[in-house]
Amino acid sequence: MNAIFWALACMSFAAGNDLLFKFFASKNRGNGFFVSIVGVVWLAVTLTFALFAPLPESWGATILWGMISGFFSVGGNLLMLDAMRSLDAGVCATIYRLNLVPVTVGAALLLNEDISMLQYAGILCACGAVCAFIPRSRGENKVRKTLSAAFIIMIVASLMRAAMGLSYRYGFLHGASEKYVVVINSLFWIFGGVIYAYWRERSLMPYSRQDWKNLFFLGGFSGALVTGIVITMALATKLGNASVVLPISQMSFLLTGALGIWLLKEKLTWSKALAFALGVVAILLLSCKF
């Protein structure tokens, strides 16, 4: 029962962070610095735990896979923030959580893990969910192009999230330290966010005093939520079976979608409801091994 509680807590933290991402992306500017501030909070927490952990057996593997996974991690989240400027929070959250599809396929191709028939069915459901989300705006051509571009960006973000998960798995199998890999990841968030800000968002500068207040407050809040996700996920997987707790935590997109409809006044269409339902079935099936 404790494992279920922590899995539900992880789901709540993830949904809250998705909603915060959407709120920031649509109302504020400075995604790069926002991500950097999240990274600072993340670094403070992960470094504290790492200092009490044994030193890595292989610094080379730890640094290499920490850098690779860090690149995919910060890249995927920056792209999701970009897509959230145009797409609903529930849409982005669902597509992002369906990264289990490329993870499952990648694990089979790269790590020689087997795919069950139920997982194949889950892949089909996931593809159906994504297809149901394809923008069908009847507005101006410019609006359709914007939505289509954001949809493609969100797909790429999900693929980068999957690549992060696969690089974790491959790195840990080849001597990388899980405690120090996440520390390196946080550094990529800090410096990657700054680089993104000056490379992509230079036209938005300089920021006003209110912009900086929003950046620090919302970035710090998001950092706290990310910390909550990491801690509750660790507790859930420690106390319960991964096949039970991981699907529960991945269902956060349902809560994100519901909160988006309630708080952000996003519309619930038949295609969106179908996508949510297919997403639930997909995650449940993709979590099955037999």
Tab-separated table of C-alpha atoms in Angstrom:
chain	number	residue	atom	x	y	z
A	1	MET	CA	0.000	0.000	0.000
A	2	ASN	CA	2.879	2.363	0.768
A	3	ALA	CA	4.287	1.770	-2.719
A	4	ILE	CA	0.943	2.725	-4.292
A	5	PHE	CA	0.832	5.879	-2.178
A	6	TRP	CA	4.282	6.997	-3.327
A	7	ALA	CA	3.453	6.118	-6.950
A	8	LEU	CA	0.329	8.298	-6.733
A	9	ALA	CA	2.416	11.057	-5.151
A	10	CYS	CA	4.900	10.782	-8.027
A	11	MET	CA	2.021	11.008	-10.507
A	12	SER	CA	0.749	14.149	-8.747
A	13	PHE	CA	4.161	15.824	-8.757
A	14	ALA	CA	4.627	15.006	-12.462
A	15	ALA	CA	1.188	16.379	-13.353
A	16	GLY	CA	1.859	19.523	-11.334
A	17	ASN	CA	5.165	20.054	-13.091
A	18	ASP	CA	3.601	19.528	-16.532
A	19	LEU	CA	0.941	22.100	-15.687
A	20	LEU	CA	3.567	24.524	-14.409
A	21	PHE	CA	5.530	24.074	-17.636
A	22	LYS	CA	2.409	24.938	-19.627
A	23	PHE	CA	1.628	27.978	-17.477
A	24	PHE	CA	5.172	29.282	-17.810
A	25	ALA	CA	5.457	28.584	-21.540
A	26	SER	CA	2.207	30.360	-22.378
A	27	LYS	CA	2.452	33.318	-19.998
A	28	ASN	CA	6.152	34.031	-19.607
A	29	ARG	CA	9.369	34.162	-21.562
A	30	GLY	CA	12.848	32.873	-21.013
A	31	ASN	CA	12.545	29.071	-21.259
A	32	GLY	CA	16.317	28.726	-21.200
A	33	PHE	CA	16.859	30.520	-17.891
A	34	PHE	CA	13.784	28.795	-16.463
A	35	VAL	CA	15.375	25.395	-17.171
A	36	SER	CA	18.665	26.614	-15.697
A	37	ILE	CA	16.998	27.515	-12.406
A	38	VAL	CA	15.328	24.090	-12.286
A	39	GLY	CA	18.790	22.627	-12.819
A	40	VAL	CA	20.229	24.576	-9.876
A	41	VAL	CA	17.619	23.106	-7.504
A	42	TRP	CA	18.186	19.669	-9.011
A	43	LEU	CA	21.959	19.991	-8.552
A	44	ALA	CA	21.606	20.987	-4.906
A	45	VAL	CA	19.519	17.901	-4.134
A	46	THR	CA	21.360	15.293	-6.222
A	47	LEU	CA	24.799	16.508	-5.151
A	48	THR	CA	23.787	16.171	-1.501
A	49	PHE	CA	22.881	12.508	-2.043
A	50	ALA	CA	25.940	11.853	-4.222
A	51	LEU	CA	28.346	13.114	-1.558
A	52	PHE	CA	27.226	10.288	0.730
A	53	ALA	CA	27.413	7.653	-2.006
A	54	PRO	CA	30.483	5.579	-2.973
A	55	LEU	CA	32.656	7.030	-5.707
A	56	PRO	CA	31.982	5.656	-9.213
A	57	GLU	CA	33.848	2.527	-10.211
A	58	SER	CA	34.285	4.021	-13.677
A	59	TRP	CA	34.512	7.808	-13.942
A	60	GLY	CA	34.855	7.523	-17.721
A	61	ALA	CA	31.539	5.685	-18.164
A	62	THR	CA	29.826	7.926	-15.620
A	63	ILE	CA	30.916	11.146	-17.322
A	64	LEU	CA	30.223	9.850	-20.840
A	65	TRP	CA	26.712	8.579	-20.147
A	66	GLY	CA	25.968	11.461	-17.826
A	67	MET	CA	26.714	13.833	-20.709
A	68	ILE	CA	24.751	11.824	-23.271
A	69	SER	CA	21.672	11.429	-21.061
A	70	GLY	CA	21.999	15.044	-19.909
A	71	PHE	CA	21.881	16.292	-23.491
A	72	PHE	CA	18.734	14.301	-24.230
A	73	SER	CA	17.157	15.313	-20.911
A	74	VAL	CA	17.555	19.061	-21.243
A	75	GLY	CA	16.848	18.959	-24.982
A	76	GLY	CA	13.583	17.075	-24.542
A	77	ASN	CA	12.320	19.443	-21.861
A	78	LEU	CA	13.271	22.586	-23.776
A	79	LEU	CA	11.430	21.261	-26.820
A	80	MET	CA	8.377	20.436	-24.710
A	81	LEU	CA	8.327	23.984	-23.320
A	82	ASP	CA	8.530	25.284	-26.888
A	83	ALA	CA	5.650	23.051	-28.033
A	84	MET	CA	3.528	24.052	-25.040
A	85	ARG	CA	3.329	27.603	-26.354
A	86	SER	CA	0.830	26.282	-28.926
A	87	LEU	CA	-0.453	22.894	-27.764
A	88	ASP	CA	-2.619	22.011	-24.759
A	89	ALA	CA	-0.943	20.736	-21.602
A	90	GLY	CA	-2.784	17.408	-21.771
A	91	VAL	CA	-1.697	16.817	-25.365
A	92	CYS	CA	1.970	17.495	-24.610
A	93	ALA	CA	1.942	15.458	-21.401
A	94	THR	CA	0.363	12.437	-23.110
A	95	ILE	CA	2.764	12.427	-26.059
A	96	TYR	CA	5.704	12.896	-23.693
A	97	ARG	CA	4.653	9.958	-21.480
A	98	LEU	CA	4.264	7.736	-24.548
A	99	ASN	CA	8.047	7.753	-24.852
A	100	LEU	CA	7.621	4.188	-23.534
A	101	VAL	CA	7.093	3.170	-27.185
A	102	PRO	CA	10.564	4.137	-28.485
A	103	VAL	CA	12.029	2.949	-25.165
A	104	THR	CA	10.498	-0.499	-25.662
A	105	VAL	CA	11.587	-0.706	-29.301
A	106	GLY	CA	15.043	0.695	-28.519
A	107	ALA	CA	15.538	-1.765	-25.664
A	108	ALA	CA	14.768	-4.610	-28.053
A	109	LEU	CA	17.136	-3.352	-30.750
A	110	LEU	CA	19.997	-2.070	-28.595
A	111	LEU	CA	19.783	-4.103	-25.393
A	112	ASN	CA	18.404	-7.381	-26.793
A	113	GLU	CA	15.305	-7.240	-24.592
A	114	ASP	CA	12.236	-9.153	-25.736
A	115	ILE	CA	8.952	-7.492	-26.757
A	116	SER	CA	5.812	-9.404	-25.766
A	117	MET	CA	2.614	-9.556	-27.796
A	118	LEU	CA	0.900	-7.319	-25.238
A	119	GLN	CA	3.629	-4.727	-25.700
A	120	TYR	CA	3.145	-4.861	-29.466
A	121	ALA	CA	-0.545	-4.139	-28.833
A	122	GLY	CA	0.511	-1.271	-26.565
A	123	ILE	CA	2.644	0.191	-29.355
A	124	LEU	CA	-0.370	0.156	-31.687
A	125	CYS	CA	-2.533	1.881	-29.050
A	126	ALA	CA	0.154	4.494	-28.500
A	127	CYS	CA	0.360	5.195	-32.224
A	128	GLY	CA	-3.419	5.572	-32.247
A	129	ALA	CA	-3.269	8.027	-29.348
A	130	VAL	CA	-0.701	10.181	-31.122
A	131	CYS	CA	-2.719	10.099	-34.371
A	132	ALA	CA	-5.819	11.242	-32.474
A	133	PHE	CA	-3.868	14.300	-31.329
A	134	ILE	CA	-2.803	15.361	-34.838
A	135	PRO	CA	-3.913	19.021	-35.215
A	136	ARG	CA	-7.052	19.474	-37.313
A	137	SER	CA	-7.473	23.221	-36.997
A	138	ARG	CA	-9.857	24.834	-39.490
A	139	GLY	CA	-8.454	28.269	-38.833
A	140	GLU	CA	-6.018	30.289	-40.889
A	141	ASN	CA	-3.173	28.583	-42.698
A	142	LYS	CA	-0.676	30.235	-40.335
A	143	VAL	CA	-2.457	28.730	-37.314
A	144	ARG	CA	-2.424	25.250	-38.860
A	145	LYS	CA	1.273	25.517	-39.634
A	146	THR	CA	2.039	26.647	-36.078
A	147	LEU	CA	0.090	23.763	-34.546
A	148	SER	CA	1.655	21.237	-36.926
A	149	ALA	CA	5.161	22.486	-36.139
A	150	ALA	CA	4.468	22.325	-32.391
A	151	PHE	CA	3.118	18.778	-32.776
A	152	ILE	CA	6.297	17.659	-34.568
A	153	ILE	CA	8.443	19.362	-31.924
A	154	MET	CA	6.529	17.455	-29.216
A	155	ILE	CA	7.150	14.158	-31.000
A	156	VAL	CA	10.882	14.923	-31.118
A	157	ALA	CA	10.783	15.863	-27.413
A	158	SER	CA	9.247	12.471	-26.609
A	159	LEU	CA	11.923	10.713	-28.665
A	160	MET	CA	14.640	12.604	-26.785
A	161	ARG	CA	13.065	11.576	-23.482
A	162	ALA	CA	13.157	7.977	-24.669
A	163	ALA	CA	16.804	8.345	-25.681
A	164	MET	CA	17.558	9.617	-22.177
A	165	GLY	CA	15.965	6.536	-20.629
A	166	LEU	CA	17.826	4.178	-22.947
A	167	SER	CA	21.142	5.932	-22.302
A	168	TYR	CA	20.521	5.554	-18.558
A	169	ARG	CA	19.945	1.847	-18.951
A	170	TYR	CA	22.930	1.299	-21.254
A	171	GLY	CA	25.223	3.446	-19.120
A	172	PHE	CA	24.294	1.712	-15.858
A	173	LEU	CA	24.910	-1.667	-17.476
A	174	HIS	CA	28.406	-0.487	-18.437
A	175	GLY	CA	29.653	0.866	-15.138
A	176	ALA	CA	28.141	4.356	-14.882
A	177	SER	CA	27.128	5.507	-11.384
A	178	GLU	CA	23.426	6.360	-11.119
A	179	LYS	CA	24.111	8.835	-8.303
A	180	TYR	CA	26.670	10.869	-10.248
A	181	VAL	CA	24.996	10.571	-13.661
A	182	VAL	CA	22.032	12.616	-12.413
A	183	VAL	CA	24.431	15.222	-11.002
A	184	ILE	CA	25.945	15.607	-14.463
A	185	ASN	CA	22.414	15.803	-15.890
A	186	SER	CA	21.656	18.786	-13.648
A	187	LEU	CA	24.762	20.570	-14.926
A	188	PHE	CA	23.467	20.140	-18.480
A	189	TRP	CA	20.194	21.747	-17.404
A	190	ILE	CA	22.033	24.695	-15.865
A	191	PHE	CA	24.467	25.418	-18.687
A	192	GLY	CA	22.250	24.078	-21.476
A	193	GLY	CA	19.500	26.462	-20.423
A	194	VAL	CA	21.868	29.439	-20.492
A	195	ILE	CA	23.193	28.472	-23.935
A	196	TYR	CA	19.634	28.053	-25.240
A	197	ALA	CA	18.647	31.455	-23.845
A	198	TYR	CA	21.456	33.276	-25.665
A	199	TRP	CA	21.185	31.199	-28.837
A	200	ARG	CA	17.410	30.985	-29.326
A	201	GLU	CA	15.859	33.650	-27.088
A	202	ARG	CA	18.204	36.607	-27.464
A	203	SER	CA	15.426	38.645	-29.096
A	204	LEU	CA	13.399	38.390	-25.864
A	205	MET	CA	16.084	40.134	-23.823
A	206	PRO	CA	16.423	42.204	-21.750
A	207	TYR	CA	13.996	40.869	-19.169
A	208	SER	CA	11.958	43.096	-16.924
A	209	ARG	CA	12.085	42.886	-13.156
A	210	GLN	CA	8.803	40.970	-13.192
A	211	ASP	CA	10.229	38.520	-15.754
A	212	TRP	CA	13.141	37.743	-13.437
A	213	LYS	CA	10.783	37.299	-10.477
A	214	ASN	CA	8.694	34.813	-12.473
A	215	LEU	CA	11.799	32.991	-13.651
A	216	PHE	CA	13.185	32.503	-10.147
A	217	PHE	CA	9.867	31.746	-8.452
A	218	LEU	CA	8.421	29.376	-11.066
A	219	GLY	CA	11.808	27.821	-11.841
A	220	GLY	CA	12.409	27.148	-8.168
A	221	PHE	CA	8.901	25.744	-7.796
A	222	SER	CA	9.437	23.443	-10.778
A	223	GLY	CA	12.780	22.361	-9.335
A	224	ALA	CA	11.024	21.387	-6.103
A	225	LEU	CA	8.432	19.385	-8.067
A	226	VAL	CA	11.163	17.608	-10.052
A	227	THR	CA	12.842	16.743	-6.766
A	228	GLY	CA	9.532	15.364	-5.522
A	229	ILE	CA	9.200	13.236	-8.653
A	230	VAL	CA	12.675	11.736	-8.183
A	231	ILE	CA	12.243	11.020	-4.469
A	232	THR	CA	8.734	9.546	-4.678
A	233	MET	CA	9.697	7.436	-7.700
A	234	ALA	CA	12.661	6.037	-5.763
A	235	LEU	CA	10.451	5.221	-2.757
A	236	ALA	CA	7.747	3.645	-4.917
A	237	THR	CA	10.153	1.392	-6.818
A	238	LYS	CA	11.931	0.457	-3.586
A	239	LEU	CA	8.728	-0.596	-1.805
A	240	GLY	CA	6.757	-2.108	-4.691
A	241	ASN	CA	7.018	-3.928	-8.001
A	242	ALA	CA	8.113	-1.753	-10.909
A	243	SER	CA	5.397	-3.332	-13.075
A	244	VAL	CA	2.802	-1.831	-10.718
A	245	VAL	CA	4.219	1.518	-9.643
A	246	LEU	CA	5.729	2.690	-12.933
A	247	PRO	CA	2.454	2.564	-14.925
A	248	ILE	CA	0.713	4.479	-12.120
A	249	SER	CA	3.330	7.235	-12.178
A	250	GLN	CA	3.145	7.434	-15.975
A	251	MET	CA	-0.601	8.116	-15.785
A	252	SER	CA	0.158	11.694	-14.759
A	253	PHE	CA	-0.966	12.889	-18.203
A	254	LEU	CA	-4.581	12.138	-17.234
A	255	LEU	CA	-4.318	14.422	-14.213
A	256	THR	CA	-2.529	17.033	-16.326
A	257	GLY	CA	-5.293	16.890	-18.918
A	258	ALA	CA	-8.037	17.196	-16.280
A	259	LEU	CA	-6.314	20.118	-14.560
A	260	GLY	CA	-5.695	21.783	-17.923
A	261	ILE	CA	-9.403	21.598	-18.730
A	262	TRP	CA	-10.362	22.875	-15.281
A	263	LEU	CA	-7.719	25.531	-14.602
A	264	LEU	CA	-6.560	26.562	-18.085
A	265	LYS	CA	-9.964	26.210	-19.767
A	266	GLU	CA	-8.629	23.822	-22.406
A	267	LYS	CA	-11.304	22.109	-24.519
A	268	LEU	CA	-12.103	18.418	-24.185
A	269	THR	CA	-12.828	17.101	-27.674
A	270	TRP	CA	-13.845	13.594	-28.718
A	271	SER	CA	-10.458	13.029	-30.359
A	272	LYS	CA	-8.650	14.176	-27.216
A	273	ALA	CA	-10.776	11.890	-25.005
A	274	LEU	CA	-10.013	8.979	-27.360
A	275	ALA	CA	-6.296	9.788	-27.222
A	276	PHE	CA	-6.340	9.827	-23.413
A	277	ALA	CA	-8.101	6.443	-23.331
A	278	LEU	CA	-5.685	4.908	-25.850
A	279	GLY	CA	-2.769	6.378	-23.890
A	280	VAL	CA	-3.926	4.641	-20.708
A	281	VAL	CA	-4.276	1.298	-22.491
A	282	ALA	CA	-0.914	1.774	-24.207
A	283	ILE	CA	0.982	2.413	-20.960
A	284	LEU	CA	-0.666	-0.540	-19.227
A	285	LEU	CA	0.178	-2.868	-22.113
A	286	LEU	CA	3.708	-1.520	-22.574
A	287	SER	CA	4.359	-2.214	-18.893
A	288	CYS	CA	3.455	-5.891	-19.329
A	289	LYS	CA	6.153	-8.469	-19.868
A	290	PHE	CA	3.965	-11.464	-20.721
